[in-house]
Every structure is written in C-alpha cells, then in structure tokens.
Coordinates of C-alpha atoms in Angstrom, one line a residue:
Chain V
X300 CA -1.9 -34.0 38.6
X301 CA -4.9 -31.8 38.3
X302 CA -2.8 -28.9 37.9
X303 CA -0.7 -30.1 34.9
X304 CA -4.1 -31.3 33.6
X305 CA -5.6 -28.3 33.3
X306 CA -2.4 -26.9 32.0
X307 CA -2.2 -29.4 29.5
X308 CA -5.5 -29.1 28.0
X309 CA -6.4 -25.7 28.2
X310 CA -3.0 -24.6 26.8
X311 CA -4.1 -27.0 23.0
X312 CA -7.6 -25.6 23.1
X313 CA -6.2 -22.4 23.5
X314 CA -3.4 -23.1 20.4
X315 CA -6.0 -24.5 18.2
X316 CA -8.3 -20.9 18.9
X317 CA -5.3 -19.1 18.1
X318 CA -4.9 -20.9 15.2
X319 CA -7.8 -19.9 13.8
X320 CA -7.5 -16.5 14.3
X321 CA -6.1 -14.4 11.1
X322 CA -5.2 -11.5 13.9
X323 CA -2.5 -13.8 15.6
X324 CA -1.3 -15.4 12.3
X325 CA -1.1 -11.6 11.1
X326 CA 0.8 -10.7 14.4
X327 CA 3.0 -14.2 14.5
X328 CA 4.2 -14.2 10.6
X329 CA 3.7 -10.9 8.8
X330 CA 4.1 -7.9 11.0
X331 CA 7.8 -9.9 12.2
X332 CA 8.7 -10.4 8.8
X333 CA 8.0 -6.6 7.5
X334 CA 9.6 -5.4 10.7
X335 CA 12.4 -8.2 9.7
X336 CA 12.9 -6.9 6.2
X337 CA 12.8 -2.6 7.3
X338 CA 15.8 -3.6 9.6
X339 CA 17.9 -6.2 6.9
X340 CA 17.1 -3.1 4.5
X341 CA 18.8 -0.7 7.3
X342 CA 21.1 -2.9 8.4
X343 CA 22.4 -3.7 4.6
X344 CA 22.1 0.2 3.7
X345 CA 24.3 1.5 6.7
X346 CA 26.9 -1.3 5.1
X347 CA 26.2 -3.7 8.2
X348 CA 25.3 -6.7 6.7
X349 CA 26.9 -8.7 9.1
X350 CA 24.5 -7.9 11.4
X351 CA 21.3 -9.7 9.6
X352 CA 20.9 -12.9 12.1
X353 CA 21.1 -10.4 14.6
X354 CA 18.3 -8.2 12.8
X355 CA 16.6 -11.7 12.1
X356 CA 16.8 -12.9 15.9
X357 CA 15.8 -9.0 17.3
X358 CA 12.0 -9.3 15.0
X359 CA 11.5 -12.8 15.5
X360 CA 11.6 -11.7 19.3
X361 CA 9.2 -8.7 18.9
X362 CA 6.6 -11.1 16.9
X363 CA 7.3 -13.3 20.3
X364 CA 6.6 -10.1 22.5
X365 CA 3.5 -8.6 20.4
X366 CA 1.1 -11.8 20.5
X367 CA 2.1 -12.6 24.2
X368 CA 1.0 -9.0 25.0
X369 CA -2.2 -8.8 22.5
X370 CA -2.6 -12.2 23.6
X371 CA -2.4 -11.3 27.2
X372 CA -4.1 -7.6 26.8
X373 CA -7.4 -10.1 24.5
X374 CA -7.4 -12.9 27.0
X375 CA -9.5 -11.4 29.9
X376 CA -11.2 -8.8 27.5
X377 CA -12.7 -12.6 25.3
X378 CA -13.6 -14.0 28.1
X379 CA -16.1 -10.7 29.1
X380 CA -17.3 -10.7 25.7
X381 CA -18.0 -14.3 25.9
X382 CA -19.4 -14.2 29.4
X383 CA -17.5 -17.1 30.7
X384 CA -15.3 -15.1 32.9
X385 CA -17.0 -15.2 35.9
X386 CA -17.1 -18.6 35.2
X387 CA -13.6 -18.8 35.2
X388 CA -13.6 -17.0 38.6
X389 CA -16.2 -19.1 40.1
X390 CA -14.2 -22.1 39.0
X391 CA -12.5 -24.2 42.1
X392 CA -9.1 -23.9 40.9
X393 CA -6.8 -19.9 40.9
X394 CA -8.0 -18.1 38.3
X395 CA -3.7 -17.5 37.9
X396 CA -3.7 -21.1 37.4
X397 CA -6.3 -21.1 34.4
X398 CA -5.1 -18.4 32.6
X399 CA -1.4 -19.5 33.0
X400 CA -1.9 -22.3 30.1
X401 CA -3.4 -19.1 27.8
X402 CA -0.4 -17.2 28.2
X403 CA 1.8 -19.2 27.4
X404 CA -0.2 -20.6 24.7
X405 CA -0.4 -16.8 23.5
X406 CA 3.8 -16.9 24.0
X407 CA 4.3 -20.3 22.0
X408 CA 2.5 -18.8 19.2
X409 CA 4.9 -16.2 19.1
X410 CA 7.7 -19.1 18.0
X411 CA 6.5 -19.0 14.8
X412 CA 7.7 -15.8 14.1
X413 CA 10.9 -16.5 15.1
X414 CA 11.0 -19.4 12.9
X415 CA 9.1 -16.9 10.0
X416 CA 11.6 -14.4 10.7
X417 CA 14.6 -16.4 10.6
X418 CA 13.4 -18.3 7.4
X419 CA 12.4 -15.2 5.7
X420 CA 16.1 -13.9 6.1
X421 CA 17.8 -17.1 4.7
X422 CA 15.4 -17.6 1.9
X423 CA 15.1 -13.6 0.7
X424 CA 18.3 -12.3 2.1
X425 CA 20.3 -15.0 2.1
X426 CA 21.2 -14.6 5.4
X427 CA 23.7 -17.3 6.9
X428 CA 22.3 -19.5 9.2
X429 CA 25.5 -20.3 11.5
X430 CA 24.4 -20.7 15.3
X431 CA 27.5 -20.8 18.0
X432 CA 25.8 -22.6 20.2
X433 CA 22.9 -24.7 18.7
X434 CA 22.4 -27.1 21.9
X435 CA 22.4 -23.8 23.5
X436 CA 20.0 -22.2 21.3
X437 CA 17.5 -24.9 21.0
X438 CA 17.4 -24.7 25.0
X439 CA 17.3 -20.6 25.6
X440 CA 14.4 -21.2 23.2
X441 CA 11.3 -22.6 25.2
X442 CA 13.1 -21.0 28.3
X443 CA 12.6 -17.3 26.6
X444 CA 8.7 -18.4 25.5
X445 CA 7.8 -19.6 28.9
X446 CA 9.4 -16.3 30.7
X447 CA 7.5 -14.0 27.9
X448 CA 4.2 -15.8 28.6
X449 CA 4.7 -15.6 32.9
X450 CA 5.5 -11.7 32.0
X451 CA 1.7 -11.9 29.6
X452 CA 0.5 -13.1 32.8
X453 CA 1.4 -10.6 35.4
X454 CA 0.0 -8.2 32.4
X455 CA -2.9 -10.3 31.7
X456 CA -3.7 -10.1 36.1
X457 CA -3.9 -6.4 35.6
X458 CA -6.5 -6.5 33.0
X459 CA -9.5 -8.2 35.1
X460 CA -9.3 -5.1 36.6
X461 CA -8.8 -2.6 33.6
X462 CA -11.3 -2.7 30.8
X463 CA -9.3 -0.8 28.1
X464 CA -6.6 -3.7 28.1
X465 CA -6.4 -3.5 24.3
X466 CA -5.8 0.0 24.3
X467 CA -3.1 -0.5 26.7
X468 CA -1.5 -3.5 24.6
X469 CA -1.0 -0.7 22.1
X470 CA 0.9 1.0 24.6
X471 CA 3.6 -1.2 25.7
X472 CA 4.2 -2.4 21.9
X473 CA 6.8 -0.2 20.9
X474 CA 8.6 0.6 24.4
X475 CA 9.4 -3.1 25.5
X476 CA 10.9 -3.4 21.9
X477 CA 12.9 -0.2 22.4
X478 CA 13.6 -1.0 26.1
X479 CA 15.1 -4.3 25.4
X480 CA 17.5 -3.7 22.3
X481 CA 15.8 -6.5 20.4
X482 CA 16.9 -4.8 17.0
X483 CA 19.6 -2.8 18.6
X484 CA 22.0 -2.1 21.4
X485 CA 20.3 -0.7 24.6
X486 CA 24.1 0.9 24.9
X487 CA 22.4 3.9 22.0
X488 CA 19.6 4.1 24.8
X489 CA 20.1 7.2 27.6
X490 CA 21.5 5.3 30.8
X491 CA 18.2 5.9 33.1
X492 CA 16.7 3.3 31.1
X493 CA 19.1 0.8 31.7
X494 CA 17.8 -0.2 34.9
X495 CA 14.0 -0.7 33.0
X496 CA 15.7 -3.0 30.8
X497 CA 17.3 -5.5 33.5
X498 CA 13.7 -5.9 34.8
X499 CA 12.3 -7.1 31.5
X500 CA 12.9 -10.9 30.6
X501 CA 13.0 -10.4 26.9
X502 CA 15.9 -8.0 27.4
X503 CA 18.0 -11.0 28.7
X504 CA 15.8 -13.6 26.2
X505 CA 17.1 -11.7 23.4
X506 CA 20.6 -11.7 24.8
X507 CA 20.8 -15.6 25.8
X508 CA 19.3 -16.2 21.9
X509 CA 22.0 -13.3 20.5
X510 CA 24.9 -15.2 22.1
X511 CA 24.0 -18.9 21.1
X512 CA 23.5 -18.2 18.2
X513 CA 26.7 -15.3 17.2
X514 CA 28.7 -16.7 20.4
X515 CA 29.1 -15.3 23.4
X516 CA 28.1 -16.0 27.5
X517 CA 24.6 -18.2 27.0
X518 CA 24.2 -19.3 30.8
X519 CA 24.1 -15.9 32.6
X520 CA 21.3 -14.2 30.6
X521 CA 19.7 -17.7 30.3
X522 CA 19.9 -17.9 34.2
X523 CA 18.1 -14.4 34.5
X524 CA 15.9 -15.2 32.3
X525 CA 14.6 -18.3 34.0
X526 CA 14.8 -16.3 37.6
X527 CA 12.5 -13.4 36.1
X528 CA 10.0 -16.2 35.0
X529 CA 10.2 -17.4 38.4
X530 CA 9.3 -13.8 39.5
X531 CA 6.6 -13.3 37.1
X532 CA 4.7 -16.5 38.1
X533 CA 5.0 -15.4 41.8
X534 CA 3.7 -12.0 41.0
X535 CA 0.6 -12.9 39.0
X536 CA -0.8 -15.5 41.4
X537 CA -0.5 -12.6 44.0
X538 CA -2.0 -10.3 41.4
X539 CA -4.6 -12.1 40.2
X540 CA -6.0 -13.1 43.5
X541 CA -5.7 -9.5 44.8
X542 CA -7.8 -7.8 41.7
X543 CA -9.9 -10.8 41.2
X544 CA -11.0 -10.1 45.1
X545 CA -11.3 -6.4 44.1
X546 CA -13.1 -7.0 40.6
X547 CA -15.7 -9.0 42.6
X548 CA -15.8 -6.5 46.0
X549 CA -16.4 -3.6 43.6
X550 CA -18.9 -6.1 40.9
X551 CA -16.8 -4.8 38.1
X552 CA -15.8 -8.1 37.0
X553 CA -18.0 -8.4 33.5
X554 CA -18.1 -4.6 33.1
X555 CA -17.5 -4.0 29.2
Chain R
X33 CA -27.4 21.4 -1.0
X34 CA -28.8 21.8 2.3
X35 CA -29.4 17.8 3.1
X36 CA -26.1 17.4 1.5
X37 CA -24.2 19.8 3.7
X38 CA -26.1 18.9 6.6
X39 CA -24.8 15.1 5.9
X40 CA -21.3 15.9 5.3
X41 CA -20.6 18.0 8.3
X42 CA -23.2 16.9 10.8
X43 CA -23.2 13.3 9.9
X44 CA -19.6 13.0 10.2
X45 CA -19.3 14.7 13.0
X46 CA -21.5 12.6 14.7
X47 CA -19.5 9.3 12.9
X48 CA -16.7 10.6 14.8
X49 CA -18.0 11.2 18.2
X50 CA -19.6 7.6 18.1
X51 CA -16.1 6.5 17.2
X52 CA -14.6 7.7 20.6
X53 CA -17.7 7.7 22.4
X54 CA -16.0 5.4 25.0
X55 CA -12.8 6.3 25.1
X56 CA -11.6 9.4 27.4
X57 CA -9.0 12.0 26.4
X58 CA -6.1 9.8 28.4
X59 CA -7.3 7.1 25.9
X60 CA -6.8 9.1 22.9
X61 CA -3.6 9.8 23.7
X62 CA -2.6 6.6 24.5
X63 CA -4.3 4.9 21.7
X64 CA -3.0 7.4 18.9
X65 CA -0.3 9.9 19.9
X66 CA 2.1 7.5 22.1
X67 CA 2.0 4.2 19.7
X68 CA 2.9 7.1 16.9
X69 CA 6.0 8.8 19.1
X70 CA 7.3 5.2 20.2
X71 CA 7.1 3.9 16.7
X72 CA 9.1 7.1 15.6
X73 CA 11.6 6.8 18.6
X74 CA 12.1 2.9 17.6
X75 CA 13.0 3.9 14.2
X76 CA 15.2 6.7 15.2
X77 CA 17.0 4.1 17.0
X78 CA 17.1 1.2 14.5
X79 CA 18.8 4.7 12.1
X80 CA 21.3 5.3 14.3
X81 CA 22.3 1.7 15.2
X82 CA 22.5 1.0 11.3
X83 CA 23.8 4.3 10.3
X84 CA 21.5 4.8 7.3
X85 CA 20.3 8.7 8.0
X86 CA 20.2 11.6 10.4
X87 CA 17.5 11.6 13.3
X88 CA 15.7 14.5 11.6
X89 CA 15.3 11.9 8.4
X90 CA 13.1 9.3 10.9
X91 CA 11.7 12.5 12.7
X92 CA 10.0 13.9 9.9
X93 CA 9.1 10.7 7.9
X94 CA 7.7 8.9 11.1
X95 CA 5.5 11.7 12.3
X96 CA 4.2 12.0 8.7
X97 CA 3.6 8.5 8.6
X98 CA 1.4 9.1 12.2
X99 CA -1.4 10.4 10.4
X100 CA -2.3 7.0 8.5
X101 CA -3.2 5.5 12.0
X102 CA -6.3 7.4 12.5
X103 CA -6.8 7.3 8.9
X104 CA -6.9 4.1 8.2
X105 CA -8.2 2.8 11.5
X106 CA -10.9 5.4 11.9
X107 CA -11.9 5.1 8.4
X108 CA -12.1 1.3 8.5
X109 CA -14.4 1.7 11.3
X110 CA -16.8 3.7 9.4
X111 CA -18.3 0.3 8.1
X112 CA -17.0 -2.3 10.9
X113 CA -18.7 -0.3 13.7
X114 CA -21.7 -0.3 11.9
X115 CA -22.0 -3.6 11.5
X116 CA -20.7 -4.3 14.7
X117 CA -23.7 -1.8 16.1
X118 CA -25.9 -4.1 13.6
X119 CA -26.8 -0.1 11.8
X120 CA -24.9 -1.4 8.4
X121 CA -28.0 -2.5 7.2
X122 CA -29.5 0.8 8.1
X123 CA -27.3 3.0 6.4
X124 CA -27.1 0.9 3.2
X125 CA -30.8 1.2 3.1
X126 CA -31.4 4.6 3.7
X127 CA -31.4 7.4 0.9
X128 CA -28.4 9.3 2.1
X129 CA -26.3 10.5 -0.3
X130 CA -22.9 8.3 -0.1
X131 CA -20.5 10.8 -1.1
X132 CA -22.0 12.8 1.7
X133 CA -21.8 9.7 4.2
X134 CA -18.4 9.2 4.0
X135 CA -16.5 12.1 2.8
X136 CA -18.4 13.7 6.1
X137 CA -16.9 10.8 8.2
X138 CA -13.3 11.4 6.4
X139 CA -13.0 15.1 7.4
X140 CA -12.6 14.5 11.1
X141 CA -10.7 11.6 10.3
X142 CA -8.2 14.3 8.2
X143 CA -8.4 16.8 11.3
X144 CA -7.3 14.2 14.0
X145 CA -4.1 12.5 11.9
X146 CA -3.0 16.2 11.2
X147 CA -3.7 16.6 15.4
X148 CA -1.7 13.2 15.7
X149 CA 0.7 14.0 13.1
X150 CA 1.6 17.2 14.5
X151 CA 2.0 16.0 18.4
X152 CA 4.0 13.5 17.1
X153 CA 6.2 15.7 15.0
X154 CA 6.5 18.5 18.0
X155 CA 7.3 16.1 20.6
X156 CA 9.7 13.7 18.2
X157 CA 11.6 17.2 17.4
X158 CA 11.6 17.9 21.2
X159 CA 13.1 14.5 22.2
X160 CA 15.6 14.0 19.7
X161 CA 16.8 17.9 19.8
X162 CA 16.4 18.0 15.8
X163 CA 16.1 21.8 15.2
X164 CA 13.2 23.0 12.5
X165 CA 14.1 25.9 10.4
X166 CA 10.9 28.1 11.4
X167 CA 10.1 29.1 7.9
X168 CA 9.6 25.7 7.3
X169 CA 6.5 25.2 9.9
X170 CA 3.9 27.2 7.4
X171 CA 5.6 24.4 4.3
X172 CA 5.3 21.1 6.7
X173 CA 1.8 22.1 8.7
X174 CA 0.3 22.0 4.4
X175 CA 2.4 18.6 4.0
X176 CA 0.6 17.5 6.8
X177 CA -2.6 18.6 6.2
X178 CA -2.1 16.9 2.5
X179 CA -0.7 13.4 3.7
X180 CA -3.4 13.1 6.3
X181 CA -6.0 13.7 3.9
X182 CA -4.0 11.2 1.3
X183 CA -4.4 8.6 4.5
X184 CA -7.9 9.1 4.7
X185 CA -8.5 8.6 0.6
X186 CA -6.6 4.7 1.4
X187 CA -8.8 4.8 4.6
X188 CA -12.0 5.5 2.7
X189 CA -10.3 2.3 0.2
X190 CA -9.8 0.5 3.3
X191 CA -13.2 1.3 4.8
X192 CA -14.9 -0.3 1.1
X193 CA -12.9 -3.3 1.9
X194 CA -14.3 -4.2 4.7
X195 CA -18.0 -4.4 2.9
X196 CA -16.1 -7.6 1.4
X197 CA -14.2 -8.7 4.3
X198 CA -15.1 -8.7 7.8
X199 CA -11.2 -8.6 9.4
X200 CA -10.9 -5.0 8.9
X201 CA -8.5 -5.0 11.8
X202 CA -6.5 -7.0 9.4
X203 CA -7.0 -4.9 6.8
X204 CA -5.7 -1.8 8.3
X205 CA -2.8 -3.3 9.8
X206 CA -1.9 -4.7 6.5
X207 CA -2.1 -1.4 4.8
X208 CA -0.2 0.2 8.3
X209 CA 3.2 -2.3 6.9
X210 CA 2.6 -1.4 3.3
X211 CA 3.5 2.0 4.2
X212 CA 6.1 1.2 6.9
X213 CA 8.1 -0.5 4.3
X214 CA 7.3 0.5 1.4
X215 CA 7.1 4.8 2.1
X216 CA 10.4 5.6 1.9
X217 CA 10.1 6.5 5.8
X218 CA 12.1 4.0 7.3
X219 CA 14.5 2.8 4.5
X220 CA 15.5 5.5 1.5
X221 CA 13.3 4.9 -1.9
X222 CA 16.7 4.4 -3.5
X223 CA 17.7 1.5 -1.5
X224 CA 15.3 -0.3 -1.9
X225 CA 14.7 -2.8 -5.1
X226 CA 13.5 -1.0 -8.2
X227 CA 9.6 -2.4 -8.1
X228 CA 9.4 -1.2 -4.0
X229 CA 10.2 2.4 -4.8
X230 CA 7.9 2.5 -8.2
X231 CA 4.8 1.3 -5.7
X232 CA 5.8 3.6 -3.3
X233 CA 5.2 6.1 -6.1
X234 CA 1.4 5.6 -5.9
X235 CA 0.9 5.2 -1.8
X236 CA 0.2 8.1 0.2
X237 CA 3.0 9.5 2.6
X238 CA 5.3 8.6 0.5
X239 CA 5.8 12.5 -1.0
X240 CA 4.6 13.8 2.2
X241 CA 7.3 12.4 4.0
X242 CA 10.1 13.4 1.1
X243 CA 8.3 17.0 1.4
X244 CA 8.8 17.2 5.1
X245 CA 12.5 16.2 5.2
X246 CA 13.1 18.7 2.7
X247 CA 11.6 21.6 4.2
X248 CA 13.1 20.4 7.6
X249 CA 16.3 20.3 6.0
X250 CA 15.8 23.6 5.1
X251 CA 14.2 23.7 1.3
X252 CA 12.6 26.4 0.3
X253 CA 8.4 26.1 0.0
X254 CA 9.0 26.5 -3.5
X255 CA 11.0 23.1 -4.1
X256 CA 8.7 21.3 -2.0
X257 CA 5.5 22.7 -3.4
X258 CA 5.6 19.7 -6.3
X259 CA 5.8 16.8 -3.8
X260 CA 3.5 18.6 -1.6
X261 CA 1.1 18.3 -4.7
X262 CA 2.1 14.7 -5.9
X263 CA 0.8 13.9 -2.6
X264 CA -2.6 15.5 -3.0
X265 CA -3.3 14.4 -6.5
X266 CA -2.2 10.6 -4.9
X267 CA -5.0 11.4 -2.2
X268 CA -7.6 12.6 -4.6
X269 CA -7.4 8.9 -6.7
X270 CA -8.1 6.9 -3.6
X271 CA -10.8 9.3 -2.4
X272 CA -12.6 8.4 -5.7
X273 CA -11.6 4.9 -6.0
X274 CA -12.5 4.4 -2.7
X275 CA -16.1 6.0 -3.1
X276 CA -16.3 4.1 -6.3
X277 CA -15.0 0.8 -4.6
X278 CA -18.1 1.8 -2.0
X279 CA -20.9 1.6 -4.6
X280 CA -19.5 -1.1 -6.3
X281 CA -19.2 -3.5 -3.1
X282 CA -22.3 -2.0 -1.4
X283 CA -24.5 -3.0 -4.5
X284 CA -22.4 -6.4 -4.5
X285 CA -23.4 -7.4 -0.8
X286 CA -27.2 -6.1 -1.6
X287 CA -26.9 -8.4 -4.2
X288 CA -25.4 -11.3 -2.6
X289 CA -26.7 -10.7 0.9
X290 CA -23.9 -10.8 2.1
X291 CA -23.6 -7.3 4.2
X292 CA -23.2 -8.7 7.8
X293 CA -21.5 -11.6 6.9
X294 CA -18.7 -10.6 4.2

C-alpha cells in the first residue's frame, strides 16, 4: 500500500511540474509535430502518401522517446540542483522505487505528442484516421508508455553516477530513433544493428502501435514489449542500488 | 582601436573558453559533432525510405545545417550564462563597446560550427560512401565558412532574445526546427507550399545548403559563387539586426529592470 502510494502521488506532482515546464511542452508538442510534418513532406514527395499514419505514429513515438530520456537524463541532474537528492537517498524507501513514478511521469507526458502528432496529421494533412485494431491500440498504448518510462529508469540509474547526463541525453536522441525504425523500416538499416534494435522496447512499441493501427500481428510485439519492461524494472532497482552505494562510498552523490 | 581589438578577440576568446570551461574534449564531441552526424544519418534514412533524393542531397544539406547548433546555442549562451553567472548585470553596466562584446563572442562561435560542420560533412561522406568531386572541397570549405557565420548572425538574434525572454533553450531549439523544416535540407524548396520556400529565402543555410549540393554534385565554383553570396548578404542582416535588436532590448530591460528576470 505504501508502495502504490508513493507511486501514486509522486507520479501527479511530478505531471503537474512537467506541466509547467515550456521545455517539456516544447519537447511533447512541437519538436513531434515539425519532425511529423518533414516526414508527411517526404513521405508525400517520394509519392508515398499512403504511408502518413505510419509517418504520424513513427514522430508521435520519438516525442514519447525524447521527454522520457530528457526527462530521465533532468531527473537526477534537478534533484542536485535542488539539493533534495540526498534526501531522496536517505529516504526509507529504494531510491528505484521513488524515481520510478518520475519516469513514467516523464513517459506519460510523452502521450501528448502522440495525440499532437496524430491530430496535426488529420487536421493539416488530412491524414485518414482508420485504426485496424482500435481495442488493440488503445491497449498497446499505456503498455508502450510504461515500458519507455522503465527503459528512462535504467537510464535515469546511470546518471546518479554521471554528472553530464544532459549531455548524454543529447546523445541517445537521434540513435534510438534510427535504431528502432520509428519513421522507417529497420530493413534500410545494415544487419549488425538488428540485434540493437530487438533490445530496445520502442522498437517493438512502435511495431505493436504500427500494426493496430494499419493491421497486422498486435500480441507478439505487445508481448515483448511488456517482457522488456519487465526487464527494465529489474535492471534499475539492481542499478540504482548498485551506483547509489557507489555515489555515496565515493561522496560523489551532490557533485555538480 | 586598441581597446576595441583587444575586446573583440580577447574578450571573445575568453566568452568561449568559459562556455566549455566544464566540458572535456569527449564532451565536445558528444555534445556537438555526434547529435549533428546522427541527425544527418536519420535523415539520410527517412530519404531513402521515402525516395525523395540521393544520399549526397541529405549529406551535404545536413552537415551544413550542423553549424547552426553551435551557433545558435553558443550564441544564446552569450546572455543566458551571464545571467545564470549573475555577470549580466556587469556587462550591461560596463563601458565595453557592444559591437566589440559580441561580434568577439561570435567569431569562435563561426570557427567551431565550421569545425562541426566539417566533421560532420567528412564523416557523413565517409559513412554513406557519397564521393566529393575534389575541386569542390576549396567551393564547399567557403560555403561553410559563410553558413556558419550566417548561423551565428541568427545566433547573435537569438542571443538579443533572450534579454526579453529567459527560456533561451527554447529559443534556440525553436529556431533549430525553423531551419530543419523550413531550409530546404530535409524536404526540396519546391515541394514545399509557396509561403515555406519564400521564408526560407531569408534564413540562413538555406543557400548554403543549395551551394553545397551543387558543388558536391559537381558545379563549377563559378555557379555556386551567387548562392554562396546570397548566403553571406543573409548573414550580414542578422548580424546587424541582431546587434541592433541588442541595444534596443538592453536599453529596454535598463529601463524596465527587468534584466534578470525577462
């Protein structure tokens, strides 16, 4: 009871703080619907317009991926700033546990630019909004969110640790998106990075999504999708308690 | 003269060292020079999964485009970490000579997005085997030199900004879109709707980019020497609006006190 208690609450203070912040509605709304529009432009200039809700579904997914990592890379990096880390850490329950609600806080935020992504394409381009599977989608939905905010947390673990986590954000933007095919076919991707993209759960995320909503096998990637959460969660409470323990043997824990 | 020069070369090298001052040269990399060669290999991607152009188009566009990341993130810094170092105040009050403050603090900011925009290019051509005619490299190094300092000029716009507006961050990233979209470096000037491609006229990169795809298709200097200078004269009006937009909102915030918390 505790547990989900803390879950609960920190996970809407931590939605109404990111609703405040004009970086994460930047990151949630605009950058997916420019990165939207540059791929229904390409998409429609190569003569592929059929391919628009795919284009639609593939940005709404980055947005999803770029504020769980910002999200995930800012999380530990506020909490130094603001000096309530080691408050955190001193705090009775895991410090996996108390960071899990902000991540997938961070995550859920990203919905919006699926929704922002997907309206932008129907209102501006007109773009049919026919799903398959709509049970199916509505249920791959939240399934994708909570995997991409378990992944934020085995990110987020690394970063007690690292104090350039912002810089590394930067980083992993681009390659994830690349890595997983969320505006195009890993197929065009050299075949050594195949195996990268199995690993990552918005590869299968985008695929459950893909198929509900243009048809196609929903409960496979779905079931990956919720195993790799599964993973991620077990990995970041071993992470987190193994470089909180290191953070605090080496007193680098509110180093900025 | 002497104060002057002093200020411009001095000053902004100092600007820039403070800018990196914590970063290390692993950073640098990481924060500039991979960000630019993923985004290019994203795009060169998206191109062939649409079919809308050639590798070499997103090759040459994309590595172009690299140079308005330091540019307009470096030169928005030139106020934000001011006032984040609580010196704003400082510098607004002191006598310096402003054209000297910041066009100093915009000449490393055009050395490192040529730096950026050349990794970017060298390792983009390596990666996607797109072959540069070599009597292009003298053509697309002066392209480069031109766009970056075209980037700096909406930089220096950027950086008078953020003396009304404290999300600078914002700013920049918001500026970063414009010219994803709007450059002609992603999606061809003629595909997109008519009032996209007349803005585009006015934004830096936007000729840069044309000038490098055309000497990497194998132009001759000659035909690319008009772009080449569209691109300056576009870089020249932002420099000066962007000093002018300086004055204007420095005097503004003295006015309204209202320099730490715009």
């Amino acid at each position: 009871v505790t547990a989900v208690r803390i879950i609960w609450t920190s996970f809407v203070i931590n939605l109404k703080m990111l609703g405040t912040s004009s970086f994460f509605l930047l990151m949630s709304t605009v950058q997916p619907v420019i990165f939207a529009s540059i791929a229904f432009f390409m998409y429609r200039t190569g003569n592929r317009a059929g391919t628009l809700l795919y284009a639609s579904l593939g940005a709404g997914m980055m947005g999803v991926w770029s504020t769980t990592l910002f999200g995930s890379g800012g999380m530990i990096q506020w909490q130094r700033w603001q000096g309530t880390l080691e408050l955190g850490v001193g705090a009775p329950p895991t410090l996996a546990l108390l960071y899990l609600p902000f991540s997938l806080a961070n995550a859920f935020t990203g919905m919006y630019a699926l929704a922002a992504t997907v309206l932008w394409g129907r209102i501006v381009f007109g773009v049919p909004l026919r799903f398959a599977h709509p049970w199916l989608f509505l249920l791959s939905l939240p399934a994708v969110v909570v995997a991409l905010g378990m992944m934020g947390l085995v990110l987020a673990s690394t970063f007690v640790l690292y104090r350039y986590a912002n810089a590394l954000a930067n980083l992993l933007e681009y390659p994830v998106w690349i890595a997983c095919g969320l505006v195009f076919s890993t197929s065009l991707l050299p075949s050594w990075t195949h195996p990268i993209s199995w690993i990552l759960p918005p590869y299968w995320g985008i695929l459950a999504l893909r198929h509900a909503a243009l048809g196609g096998a929903v409960w496979a990637p779905l079931g990956m999708v919720v195993a790799l959460a599964a993973v991620s969660l077990a990995i970041s409470f071993a992470t987190f308690g193994w470089f909180e323990h290191l953070a605090r043997a080496r007193a680098t824990l509110s180093l900025t | 003269v002497r104060a002057f020069v002093r200020l411009l070369f001095v000053g902004g090298y100092l600007s820039y060292r403070a800018l990196f001052g914590w970063l290390n040269p692993y950073m640098y990399l990481g924060t500039l020079v991979v960000p630019s060669l993923t985004q290019l290999a994203f795009f060169v991607y998206l191109g062939r999964a649409a079919h809308v152009a050639s590798d070499a188009y997103y090759v040459a566009g994309n590595a172009l485009l690299a140079a308005a990341l330091p540019g307009l993130f470096g030169m928005a810094q030139a106020i934000a970490g001011e006032r984040y170092e609580n010196t704003l105040a400082l510098l607004i009050a002191s006598p310096a000579n402003r054209i000297a403050v910041f066009v100093g603090r915009s000449v490393p900011g055009t050395v490192n997005g040529m730096f950026v925009s050349v990794c970017t290019l060298a390792l983009g051509t390596l990666l996607f085997h797109v072959h540069l005619p070599l009597r292009a490299l003298p053509g697309l190094a002066l392209a480069i030199a031109v766009t970056s300092f075209a980037c700096v000029g909406l930089g220096l716009l950027n950086a008078a900004l953020g003396l009304r507006w404290r999300e600078t961050a914002i700013l920049s990233n918001l500026l970063l879109f414009v010219l994803l979209m709007f450059a002609g470096v992603n999606v061809p000037l003629d595909r997109l709707p008519g009032w996209m491609s007349t803005l585009a006229q006015g934004l830096p990169v936007t000729h840069g980019a044309k000038a490098a795809r055309a000497l990497a298709g194998g132009e001759a200097f000659t035909g690319a020497f008009g772009l080449i200078a569209a691109e300056a004269l576009v870089g020249t009006l932002y420099v000066v609006v962007g000093l002018v937009a300086i004055r204007v909102f420095e005097r503004e915030a003295q006015r309204g006190a209202t320099l730490e918390v715009a």
